[in-house]
Coordinates of C-alpha atoms in Angstrom, one line a residue:
X28 CA 3.3 -6.0 -10.1
X29 CA 2.2 -6.2 -6.5
X30 CA 2.4 -2.5 -6.0
X31 CA -0.3 -2.3 -8.7
X32 CA -2.4 -4.9 -6.9
X33 CA -3.2 -2.4 -4.2
X34 CA -5.5 -0.1 -5.9
X35 CA -7.7 -1.7 -3.3
X36 CA -5.2 -1.0 -0.5
X37 CA -5.5 1.3 2.4
X38 CA -4.3 4.4 0.6
X39 CA -4.2 5.0 -3.1
X40 CA -3.6 8.4 -4.8
X41 CA -3.3 11.6 -2.7
X42 CA -5.3 14.4 -4.3
X43 CA -3.4 16.3 -6.9
X44 CA -4.5 19.1 -9.1
X45 CA -5.3 18.4 -12.8
X46 CA -2.5 19.9 -14.8
X47 CA -2.0 19.9 -18.5
X48 CA 1.7 19.9 -19.0
X49 CA 2.7 22.5 -21.6
X50 CA 6.4 22.7 -20.6
X51 CA 9.0 20.0 -20.2
X52 CA 9.4 18.5 -16.8
X53 CA 12.2 20.1 -14.7
X54 CA 14.8 17.6 -13.8
X55 CA 15.2 16.6 -10.2
X56 CA 17.2 13.7 -8.8
X57 CA 16.7 10.9 -6.3
X58 CA 19.5 11.2 -3.9
X59 CA 21.6 8.2 -3.1
X60 CA 22.0 8.0 0.7
X61 CA 20.4 9.2 3.9
X62 CA 22.0 11.8 6.1
X63 CA 23.7 9.7 8.7
X64 CA 23.2 12.2 11.6
X65 CA 20.0 11.2 13.4
X66 CA 19.8 14.7 14.9
X67 CA 20.1 16.4 11.6
X68 CA 17.2 18.6 10.4
X69 CA 18.1 18.1 6.7
X70 CA 15.5 16.4 4.6
X71 CA 15.6 12.6 4.2
X72 CA 17.0 10.8 1.2
X73 CA 16.9 7.2 0.2
X74 CA 18.4 4.9 -2.3
X75 CA 17.0 2.0 -4.3
X76 CA 17.9 -1.6 -3.7
X77 CA 20.7 -2.8 -5.8
X78 CA 21.5 -6.2 -4.2
X79 CA 19.7 -9.3 -3.0
X80 CA 17.2 -9.0 -5.9
X81 CA 14.8 -11.9 -6.3
X82 CA 15.4 -14.3 -9.1
X83 CA 13.8 -13.5 -12.5
X84 CA 15.0 -13.5 -16.1
X85 CA 16.4 -10.1 -16.7
X86 CA 15.6 -8.5 -20.0
X87 CA 18.8 -7.5 -21.8
X88 CA 18.9 -4.7 -24.4
X89 CA 18.4 -7.0 -27.3
X90 CA 15.1 -8.3 -25.8
X91 CA 13.9 -4.8 -25.1
X92 CA 14.6 -3.9 -28.7
X93 CA 12.9 -7.1 -29.9
X94 CA 9.8 -6.4 -27.7
X95 CA 9.7 -2.9 -29.1
X96 CA 9.7 -4.1 -32.6
X97 CA 7.1 -6.7 -32.0
X98 CA 4.7 -4.8 -29.8
X99 CA 5.0 -1.2 -31.1
X100 CA 3.8 -0.6 -34.7
X101 CA 6.0 1.4 -37.0
X102 CA 2.9 3.3 -37.8
X103 CA 2.3 4.2 -34.2
X104 CA 0.0 7.2 -34.2
X105 CA -0.5 7.4 -30.4
X106 CA 1.7 10.5 -30.0
X107 CA 3.4 8.8 -27.0
X108 CA 7.2 9.0 -26.9
X109 CA 9.1 5.7 -26.5
X110 CA 11.6 5.3 -23.6
X111 CA 14.8 3.5 -24.1
X112 CA 15.4 0.9 -21.4
X113 CA 18.9 -0.4 -20.9
X114 CA 20.0 -3.5 -19.0
X115 CA 20.6 -1.8 -15.7
X116 CA 17.2 -0.1 -15.9
X117 CA 15.4 -3.4 -16.6
X118 CA 17.2 -5.0 -13.7
X119 CA 15.8 -2.4 -11.4
X120 CA 12.3 -3.0 -12.9
X121 CA 12.5 -6.7 -12.2
X122 CA 14.1 -6.8 -8.8
X123 CA 14.6 -3.5 -7.1
X124 CA 12.6 -0.3 -6.5
X125 CA 10.8 -0.5 -9.8
X126 CA 9.3 3.0 -9.5
X127 CA 12.7 4.7 -9.6
X128 CA 13.5 4.0 -13.2
X129 CA 10.0 5.2 -14.1
X130 CA 10.9 8.4 -12.3
X131 CA 14.1 8.8 -14.2
X132 CA 12.3 8.3 -17.5
X133 CA 9.7 10.8 -16.6
X134 CA 12.4 13.5 -16.3
X135 CA 13.7 12.4 -19.8
X136 CA 10.5 11.8 -21.7
X137 CA 7.8 13.8 -19.9
X138 CA 4.5 12.9 -18.2
X139 CA 3.6 10.1 -20.5
X140 CA 5.9 7.6 -22.4
X141 CA 5.8 4.1 -23.7
X142 CA 8.1 1.5 -22.1
X143 CA 9.0 -1.7 -24.0
X144 CA 10.5 -3.9 -21.2
X145 CA 10.7 -7.7 -21.4
X146 CA 7.6 -9.4 -22.6
X147 CA 5.3 -6.4 -22.6
X148 CA 5.0 -2.7 -23.4
X149 CA 3.5 -0.3 -21.0
X150 CA 2.2 3.3 -21.4
X151 CA 3.6 5.0 -18.2
X152 CA 1.5 7.9 -16.9
X153 CA 2.9 10.5 -14.6
X154 CA 0.2 13.2 -15.2
X155 CA -2.7 13.6 -12.7
X156 CA -5.2 14.5 -15.5
X157 CA -4.5 11.4 -17.5
X158 CA -4.4 9.2 -14.3
X159 CA -7.8 10.5 -13.3
X160 CA -9.2 9.8 -16.7
X161 CA -8.0 6.2 -16.7
X162 CA -9.2 5.5 -13.1
X163 CA -12.6 7.1 -13.4
X164 CA -13.5 5.5 -16.7
X165 CA -14.0 2.0 -15.2
X166 CA -15.9 0.7 -18.2
X167 CA -13.0 1.5 -20.5
X168 CA -10.2 0.2 -18.3
X169 CA -9.9 -3.0 -16.2
X170 CA -7.2 -4.4 -13.9
X171 CA -6.0 -6.7 -16.7
X172 CA -2.5 -7.8 -15.9
X173 CA -3.1 -7.3 -12.2
X174 CA -5.7 -10.0 -12.2
X175 CA -3.6 -12.3 -14.3
X176 CA -0.6 -12.3 -12.1
X177 CA -2.4 -12.4 -8.7
X178 CA -5.3 -14.7 -9.2
X179 CA -3.3 -17.5 -7.6
X180 CA -3.5 -15.5 -4.4
X181 CA -6.8 -13.6 -4.4
X182 CA -8.9 -16.0 -6.4
X183 CA -12.2 -14.3 -7.1
X184 CA -11.9 -11.8 -4.3
X185 CA -13.2 -8.3 -4.8
X186 CA -9.6 -7.0 -4.9
X187 CA -9.2 -8.2 -8.5
X188 CA -12.8 -9.1 -9.5
X189 CA -14.4 -7.3 -12.4
X190 CA -17.9 -6.4 -13.6
X191 CA -21.0 -7.7 -11.8
X192 CA -19.0 -9.9 -9.4
X193 CA -16.9 -6.9 -8.2
X194 CA -20.1 -4.8 -7.9
X195 CA -21.9 -7.5 -5.8
X196 CA -18.9 -8.2 -3.5
X197 CA -18.1 -4.6 -2.9
X198 CA -21.8 -3.9 -2.0
X199 CA -21.6 -6.8 0.5
X200 CA -18.4 -5.7 2.2
X201 CA -18.8 -1.9 2.4
X202 CA -21.8 -1.9 4.9
X203 CA -19.6 -3.7 7.5
X204 CA -17.3 -0.7 7.8
X205 CA -19.9 1.7 9.3
X206 CA -19.2 4.5 11.8
X207 CA -20.4 2.5 14.8
X208 CA -18.0 -0.3 13.9
X209 CA -15.0 2.1 13.4
X210 CA -15.6 3.9 16.7
X211 CA -15.7 0.5 18.6
X212 CA -12.6 -0.8 16.8
X213 CA -10.6 2.3 17.6
X214 CA -11.0 1.7 21.3
X215 CA -11.0 -2.1 21.5
X216 CA -8.4 -2.9 18.8
X217 CA -6.4 0.0 17.5
X218 CA -5.6 1.5 21.0
X219 CA -5.0 -1.8 22.7
X220 CA -2.7 -3.2 20.0
X221 CA -0.7 0.0 19.9
X222 CA -0.4 0.0 23.7
X223 CA 0.7 -3.6 23.6
X224 CA 3.4 -2.6 21.1
X225 CA 4.6 0.3 23.3
X226 CA 4.7 -2.1 26.3
X227 CA 6.7 -4.6 24.3
X228 CA 9.2 -2.0 23.4
X229 CA 9.8 -0.7 26.9
X230 CA 12.7 -3.2 27.5
X231 CA 14.4 -2.1 24.4
X232 CA 14.0 1.5 25.4
X233 CA 15.6 0.9 28.8
X234 CA 18.5 -1.2 27.3
X235 CA 19.2 1.0 24.3
X236 CA 18.8 -2.0 21.9
X237 CA 18.3 -1.0 18.3
X238 CA 14.8 -2.1 17.1
X239 CA 13.7 -2.8 13.5
X240 CA 10.6 -0.7 13.5
X241 CA 9.5 -1.9 10.1
X242 CA 9.2 -5.4 11.5
X243 CA 7.3 -4.2 14.6
X244 CA 4.8 -2.2 12.6
X245 CA 4.1 -5.2 10.3
X246 CA 3.5 -7.3 13.4
X247 CA 1.3 -4.6 14.9
X248 CA -0.9 -4.2 11.8
X249 CA -1.3 -8.0 11.4
X250 CA -2.6 -8.2 15.0
X251 CA -5.0 -5.3 14.3
X252 CA -6.4 -6.8 11.1
X253 CA -6.7 -10.2 12.7
X254 CA -8.9 -8.8 15.5
X255 CA -10.8 -6.4 13.3
X256 CA -11.6 -8.9 10.5
X257 CA -11.9 -12.2 12.4
X258 CA -11.9 -11.3 16.2
X259 CA -8.7 -13.4 16.2
X260 CA -5.4 -12.4 17.8
X261 CA -2.4 -13.5 15.7
X262 CA -0.2 -12.3 18.7
X263 CA 2.6 -11.6 16.2
X264 CA 4.2 -9.1 18.6
X265 CA 5.1 -12.0 20.9
X266 CA 5.3 -15.0 18.5
X267 CA 6.6 -15.4 15.0
X268 CA 3.6 -15.5 12.7
X269 CA 4.1 -17.4 9.4
X270 CA 1.3 -15.3 7.9
X271 CA 3.5 -12.2 7.6
X272 CA 6.2 -14.0 5.6
X273 CA 3.6 -15.8 3.6
X274 CA 1.9 -12.5 2.6
X275 CA 5.2 -10.9 1.5
X276 CA 6.2 -14.1 -0.4
X277 CA 2.9 -14.3 -2.3
X278 CA 3.0 -10.6 -3.2
X279 CA 6.6 -10.8 -4.4
X280 CA 5.6 -13.7 -6.6
X281 CA 2.9 -11.6 -8.2
X282 CA 5.4 -8.9 -8.9
X283 CA 7.8 -11.4 -10.5
X284 CA 5.0 -12.8 -12.6
X285 CA 4.3 -9.4 -14.1
X286 CA 7.8 -9.3 -15.6
X287 CA 8.5 -12.9 -16.4
X288 CA 9.7 -13.3 -19.9
X289 CA 8.1 -16.8 -20.1
X290 CA 4.8 -16.9 -18.1
X291 CA 5.2 -20.6 -17.5
X292 CA 2.9 -20.3 -14.4
X293 CA -0.1 -20.0 -16.8
X294 CA 0.8 -22.9 -19.0
X295 CA -2.0 -25.0 -20.4
X296 CA -2.4 -28.8 -20.5
X297 CA -0.4 -31.4 -22.4
X298 CA -2.0 -34.8 -23.0
X299 CA -4.4 -34.2 -20.1
X300 CA -1.5 -33.2 -17.8
X301 CA -1.9 -29.8 -16.2
X302 CA 1.5 -28.2 -16.7
X303 CA 0.9 -25.5 -14.0
X304 CA 0.3 -28.2 -11.4
X305 CA 3.5 -30.0 -12.5
X306 CA 5.6 -26.8 -12.4
X307 CA 4.3 -25.9 -8.9
X308 CA 5.9 -29.1 -7.6
X309 CA 9.3 -28.8 -9.3
X310 CA 10.3 -25.1 -9.6
X311 CA 11.6 -23.7 -6.2
X312 CA 10.0 -20.3 -6.7
X313 CA 6.6 -21.8 -7.3
X314 CA 6.9 -24.3 -4.5
X315 CA 7.6 -21.4 -2.1
X316 CA 4.7 -19.3 -3.5
X317 CA 2.3 -22.3 -3.3
X318 CA 3.3 -22.9 0.3
X319 CA 2.7 -19.2 1.1
X320 CA -0.8 -19.2 -0.4
X321 CA -1.7 -22.4 1.4
X322 CA -0.7 -20.8 4.8
X323 CA -2.8 -17.7 4.1
X324 CA -5.8 -19.6 2.8
X325 CA -5.9 -22.2 5.5
X326 CA -5.6 -19.6 8.2
X327 CA -8.6 -17.6 6.8
X328 CA -10.7 -20.8 6.2
X329 CA -10.2 -22.0 9.8
X330 CA -11.3 -18.6 11.2
X331 CA -14.4 -18.5 8.9
X332 CA -15.4 -22.0 10.0
X333 CA -15.1 -21.2 13.7
X334 CA -17.2 -18.0 13.4
X335 CA -19.8 -19.6 11.1
X336 CA -20.4 -22.3 13.7
X337 CA -21.0 -19.7 16.4
X338 CA -23.4 -17.6 14.2
X339 CA -25.4 -20.7 13.2
X340 CA -25.6 -21.9 16.8
X341 CA -26.9 -18.5 18.0
X342 CA -29.2 -18.0 15.0
X343 CA -27.7 -14.6 14.6
X344 CA -29.1 -12.2 11.9
X345 CA -28.6 -8.5 11.2
X346 CA -31.5 -6.5 12.5
X347 CA -30.3 -2.9 12.0
X348 CA -28.4 -0.8 9.5
X349 CA -25.3 -0.3 11.7
X350 CA -25.4 -3.8 13.2
X351 CA -22.6 -4.7 15.6
X352 CA -22.2 -7.8 17.8
X353 CA -21.0 -6.5 21.1
X354 CA -19.1 -9.7 21.9
X355 CA -17.5 -10.0 18.5
X356 CA -17.7 -6.8 16.4
X357 CA -15.5 -8.2 13.6
X358 CA -16.2 -7.8 9.8
X359 CA -16.5 -11.6 9.5
X360 CA -19.2 -11.7 12.1
X361 CA -21.2 -9.0 10.2
X362 CA -20.9 -10.7 6.9
X363 CA -22.0 -14.1 8.2
X364 CA -24.9 -12.5 10.2
X365 CA -26.1 -10.8 7.0
X366 CA -27.1 -14.3 5.8
X367 CA -26.0 -13.4 2.3
X368 CA -26.0 -16.3 -0.2
X369 CA -22.2 -16.6 -0.9
X370 CA -19.9 -19.5 -1.2
X371 CA -17.3 -20.2 1.4
X372 CA -14.6 -19.9 -1.2
X373 CA -15.9 -16.4 -2.3
X374 CA -16.0 -15.3 1.3
X375 CA -12.5 -16.6 1.9
X376 CA -11.2 -14.7 -1.1
X377 CA -12.9 -11.5 -0.1
X378 CA -11.5 -11.6 3.5
X379 CA -8.1 -12.6 2.2
X380 CA -8.1 -9.5 0.1
X381 CA -8.7 -7.4 3.2
X382 CA -6.2 -9.4 5.3
X383 CA -3.4 -8.8 2.8
X384 CA -4.1 -5.2 2.1
X385 CA -5.0 -4.4 5.7
X386 CA -1.7 -5.1 7.3
X387 CA 0.8 -4.7 4.4
X388 CA -0.1 -1.2 3.5
X389 CA -0.6 0.4 6.9
X390 CA 2.6 -1.2 8.2
X391 CA 4.5 0.6 5.4
X392 CA 2.8 3.9 6.1
X393 CA 3.8 3.8 9.7
X394 CA 7.4 2.8 8.8
X395 CA 8.0 5.7 6.4
X396 CA 6.1 8.3 8.6
X397 CA 8.4 7.4 11.5
X398 CA 11.4 7.7 9.3
X399 CA 10.4 11.1 8.0
X400 CA 9.7 12.4 11.5
X401 CA 13.0 11.1 12.7
X402 CA 14.7 13.3 10.1
X403 CA 12.7 16.4 10.9
X404 CA 12.9 17.5 14.5
X405 CA 10.6 20.5 14.0
X406 CA 7.7 18.4 12.7
X407 CA 8.3 15.7 15.4
X408 CA 8.1 18.2 18.2
X409 CA 5.0 19.8 16.8
X410 CA 3.3 16.4 16.5
X411 CA 4.3 15.5 20.0
X412 CA 3.0 18.8 21.4
X413 CA -0.3 18.2 19.6
X414 CA -0.7 14.7 20.9
X415 CA 0.0 16.0 24.5
X416 CA -2.4 18.8 24.2
X417 CA -5.3 16.8 22.7
X418 CA -4.9 13.6 24.6
X419 CA -3.6 14.9 28.0
X420 CA -1.9 11.6 28.8
X421 CA -4.9 9.3 28.0
X422 CA -5.5 7.0 25.0
X423 CA -7.1 8.5 21.9
X424 CA -10.9 8.1 21.4
X425 CA -12.7 8.1 18.0
X426 CA -13.7 11.7 18.7
X427 CA -10.2 12.8 19.4
X428 CA -8.9 11.8 16.0
X429 CA -10.4 14.8 14.2
X430 CA -8.3 17.1 16.6
X431 CA -5.0 15.4 15.7
X432 CA -4.8 17.6 12.7
X433 CA -1.0 18.0 12.3
X434 CA -0.3 14.3 13.0
X435 CA -2.8 13.4 10.3
X436 CA -1.1 15.8 7.9
X437 CA 2.3 14.1 8.7
X438 CA 0.8 10.8 7.6
X439 CA -0.7 12.3 4.5
X440 CA 2.7 13.9 3.6
X441 CA 4.4 10.5 4.2
X442 CA 1.9 9.0 1.8
X443 CA 2.8 11.6 -0.8
X444 CA 6.5 10.9 -0.6
X445 CA 6.1 7.1 -0.2
X446 CA 2.8 6.2 -1.8
X447 CA 1.2 2.8 -1.3
X448 CA 1.0 1.6 -4.0
X449 CA 3.7 3.5 -5.9
X450 CA 2.3 2.2 -9.2
X451 CA -1.2 1.2 -10.4
X452 CA -1.8 -0.9 -13.5
X453 CA -4.8 -0.9 -15.8
X454 CA -5.6 -2.3 -19.2
X455 CA -7.5 -0.5 -22.0
X456 CA -10.6 -2.5 -23.0
X457 CA -11.5 -0.1 -25.9
X458 CA -9.7 2.5 -28.0
X459 CA -9.5 5.8 -26.2
X460 CA -8.0 9.3 -26.4
X461 CA -6.3 10.4 -23.3
X462 CA -6.0 14.1 -22.1
X463 CA -3.3 15.7 -24.3
X464 CA -4.7 13.8 -27.4
X465 CA -2.7 10.6 -26.7
X466 CA -4.2 7.5 -28.2
X467 CA -4.4 4.0 -26.7
X468 CA -5.9 0.9 -28.2
X469 CA -7.6 -2.2 -26.7
X470 CA -5.2 -4.5 -24.8
X471 CA -2.8 -1.7 -23.9
X472 CA -1.4 -2.0 -20.4
X473 CA -1.0 1.3 -18.6
X474 CA 1.2 2.0 -15.6
X475 CA 0.0 5.0 -13.5
X476 CA 3.1 6.0 -11.5
X477 CA 1.7 7.4 -8.3
X478 CA 5.3 7.9 -7.1
X479 CA 6.0 10.2 -10.1
X480 CA 2.9 12.2 -9.6
X481 CA 3.5 12.7 -5.9
X482 CA 7.1 13.8 -6.5
X483 CA 6.6 15.9 -9.6
X484 CA 7.8 19.5 -9.3
X485 CA 5.1 20.3 -11.9
X486 CA 2.4 19.4 -9.3
X487 CA 4.0 20.2 -6.0
X488 CA 6.1 23.1 -4.6
X489 CA 9.3 21.7 -3.1
X490 CA 8.2 18.3 -4.3
X491 CA 10.8 16.2 -2.5
X492 CA 10.7 17.9 0.8
X493 CA 8.7 16.6 3.8
X494 CA 6.3 19.4 4.7
X495 CA 3.1 18.5 6.4
X496 CA 2.0 22.1 6.5
X497 CA 1.4 22.0 2.7
X498 CA -2.0 20.6 3.6
X499 CA -4.5 23.0 5.1
X500 CA -4.8 22.4 8.8
X501 CA -8.3 23.8 9.0
X502 CA -9.7 22.2 5.8
X503 CA -11.0 18.6 5.5
X504 CA -8.5 15.8 5.5
X505 CA -7.7 15.3 1.7
X506 CA -9.1 12.1 0.3
X507 CA -10.5 10.6 -2.9
X508 CA -14.0 12.0 -2.4
X509 CA -13.5 15.6 -1.4
X510 CA -10.9 16.6 -3.9
X511 CA -10.7 17.0 -7.7
X512 CA -8.5 13.9 -8.0
X513 CA -10.2 10.6 -7.4
X514 CA -9.3 6.9 -7.6
X515 CA -12.6 6.3 -9.3
X516 CA -15.2 3.7 -8.5
X517 CA -12.6 1.3 -7.3
X518 CA -11.3 3.5 -4.5
X519 CA -10.3 1.6 -1.4
X520 CA -13.1 0.3 0.7
X521 CA -11.0 0.5 3.8
X522 CA -9.3 3.9 3.5
X523 CA -11.0 5.4 6.6
X524 CA -10.2 2.2 8.6
X525 CA -6.5 2.4 7.6
X526 CA -6.1 6.1 8.2
X527 CA -7.7 5.8 11.7
X528 CA -5.5 2.9 12.5
X529 CA -2.3 4.8 11.4
X530 CA -3.3 7.9 13.4
X531 CA -4.0 6.0 16.6
X532 CA -0.9 3.8 16.4
X533 CA 1.4 6.8 15.7
X534 CA -0.2 9.0 18.4
X535 CA 0.2 6.3 21.1
X536 CA 3.8 5.6 19.9
X537 CA 5.0 9.2 20.0
X538 CA 3.1 9.8 23.2
X539 CA 5.2 7.2 25.1
X540 CA 8.5 6.9 23.2
X541 CA 11.2 9.0 21.8
X542 CA 13.1 7.6 18.8
X543 CA 16.1 8.3 16.6
X544 CA 17.6 6.6 13.6
X545 CA 20.6 4.3 14.3
X546 CA 23.4 6.1 12.5
X547 CA 25.2 4.8 9.4
X548 CA 22.3 2.9 8.1
X549 CA 21.8 2.5 4.4
X550 CA 18.1 2.8 4.2
X551 CA 17.3 1.4 0.7
X552 CA 13.9 1.0 -1.0
X553 CA 12.5 -2.0 -2.6
X554 CA 9.0 -3.1 -3.5
X555 CA 6.7 -5.9 -2.3
X556 CA 3.1 -4.7 -2.5
X557 CA 4.2 -1.4 -1.1
X558 CA 7.5 0.5 -0.6
X559 CA 9.6 -1.5 1.8
X560 CA 13.1 -0.9 3.2
X561 CA 15.6 -3.4 2.0
X562 CA 17.3 -4.1 5.3
X563 CA 14.9 -2.7 7.9
X564 CA 14.5 0.6 9.7
X565 CA 16.5 0.5 12.9
X566 CA 15.7 3.0 15.7
X567 CA 17.0 3.6 19.2
X568 CA 14.1 4.2 21.6
X569 CA 13.8 5.9 25.0
X570 CA 10.9 6.4 27.3
X571 CA 9.1 9.7 27.0
X572 CA 7.0 11.6 29.6
X573 CA 4.1 13.4 28.0
X574 CA 4.0 17.1 29.0
X575 CA 1.0 18.5 30.8
X576 CA -1.8 20.1 28.9
X577 CA -0.8 23.5 30.3
X578 CA 2.8 23.1 29.3
X579 CA 2.0 21.9 25.8
X580 CA -0.5 24.7 25.2
X581 CA 2.0 27.4 26.3
X582 CA 4.8 26.3 24.0

């Protein structure tokens, strides 16, 4: 499922304490609709998508029962309870907000259960101690199903690569994201793109036209990743970019593949005829996916070729640890100047991984953070006051970001409630005993429900409330390296990049614009690679004058 693809994405698991569950989970519900009053201080609620689901074969009860009988031994000694999936549940898994049925079953069966759904059975984990065990033991667990369903998009990119290839490619990419690079990109790219968005929205603010902020944030983050990765401006804020739709289409195809009853897309050959190639040309879903991948790959290949020609013409080579080309500080320029022996296809796949993750995830983070702030006037005012006090009417610098403490905690709390990805998938390579004495065997697919962990009342006080203050304002920003909980060796290479981008974009947005939800919206959740809205997030905007530093500090 695409949500599980993004263990490499901008944000993975928020830190959570390691808890051994000795009591049943307390039941709590996912409420069905938002409060329609945009000025209300009540906490936000959402609903899952129940219509316009993408086409896939839905697994009826009889197939779930058959799968259970075929994939789960009668002598099962794992100690893992088996969830009972009904037709409506499986429909949600295949086409809607797949993490919501997992949440319901957590309340019924506890922090770990086995789910026989369609062609596979999964062990679903909602316990931080078990999740940490699986993610940290890289030699025992691999991406498995994730790689199978997304190879058509990512090729051999480090997003899904395993073993020595993954180690080598990660080592090649990580040095490009050094501090000097980030400080330059904050000013040249993050700030300028966010200011361009605000400028673009001024006409809507004056006219009172409702704006789909989810679309705007996806356009913003595509422009950011284009400039940061390739020194290329997609200019998607002003022109329709086919890349955005192509990325979403490809990720949705990966999700559908993970639940297809008949995985025809990996069919073999018949009388020297490659069945996959044939099916790509006759099945509408595959035709659409193939076109999407072609758009993404051709865009990346063209940008690589142009930059490579410049590097070769100038004879450029890296001559210092934090190397940066002042005219073109992009990651692509760094990788080419490193003169590493790597094929053009491998370079393309690595950059494609960062392109997809770099705009999809951060766009979703900004969308849901804005939604939560629009429902909590106290937190919004506090964030605005902090921005006014720290920035004093100017654009944020790299050094300012550490002082935007409350705004950062708003983003972290948004990530807790709407994690990206909501689910991670791993496959056991060897027999293992999980914390709690649960047994898994080679080949077992495991779903780590980040959404469940983040909304568990066993882990968090007032788990479903938006409360940025739950994170210590004076302590370090919680991440995967300074807390007990960790995403393991495959933690996101671009987590700091993405967090800086989100902070800068949100700071500039709330510095210049007021916003409120358009009333009577049905804000539903669905999944692509991250948690999306089903029909958009529409806001009414108005111009905002930042208060003076003295006024802000005296409030």
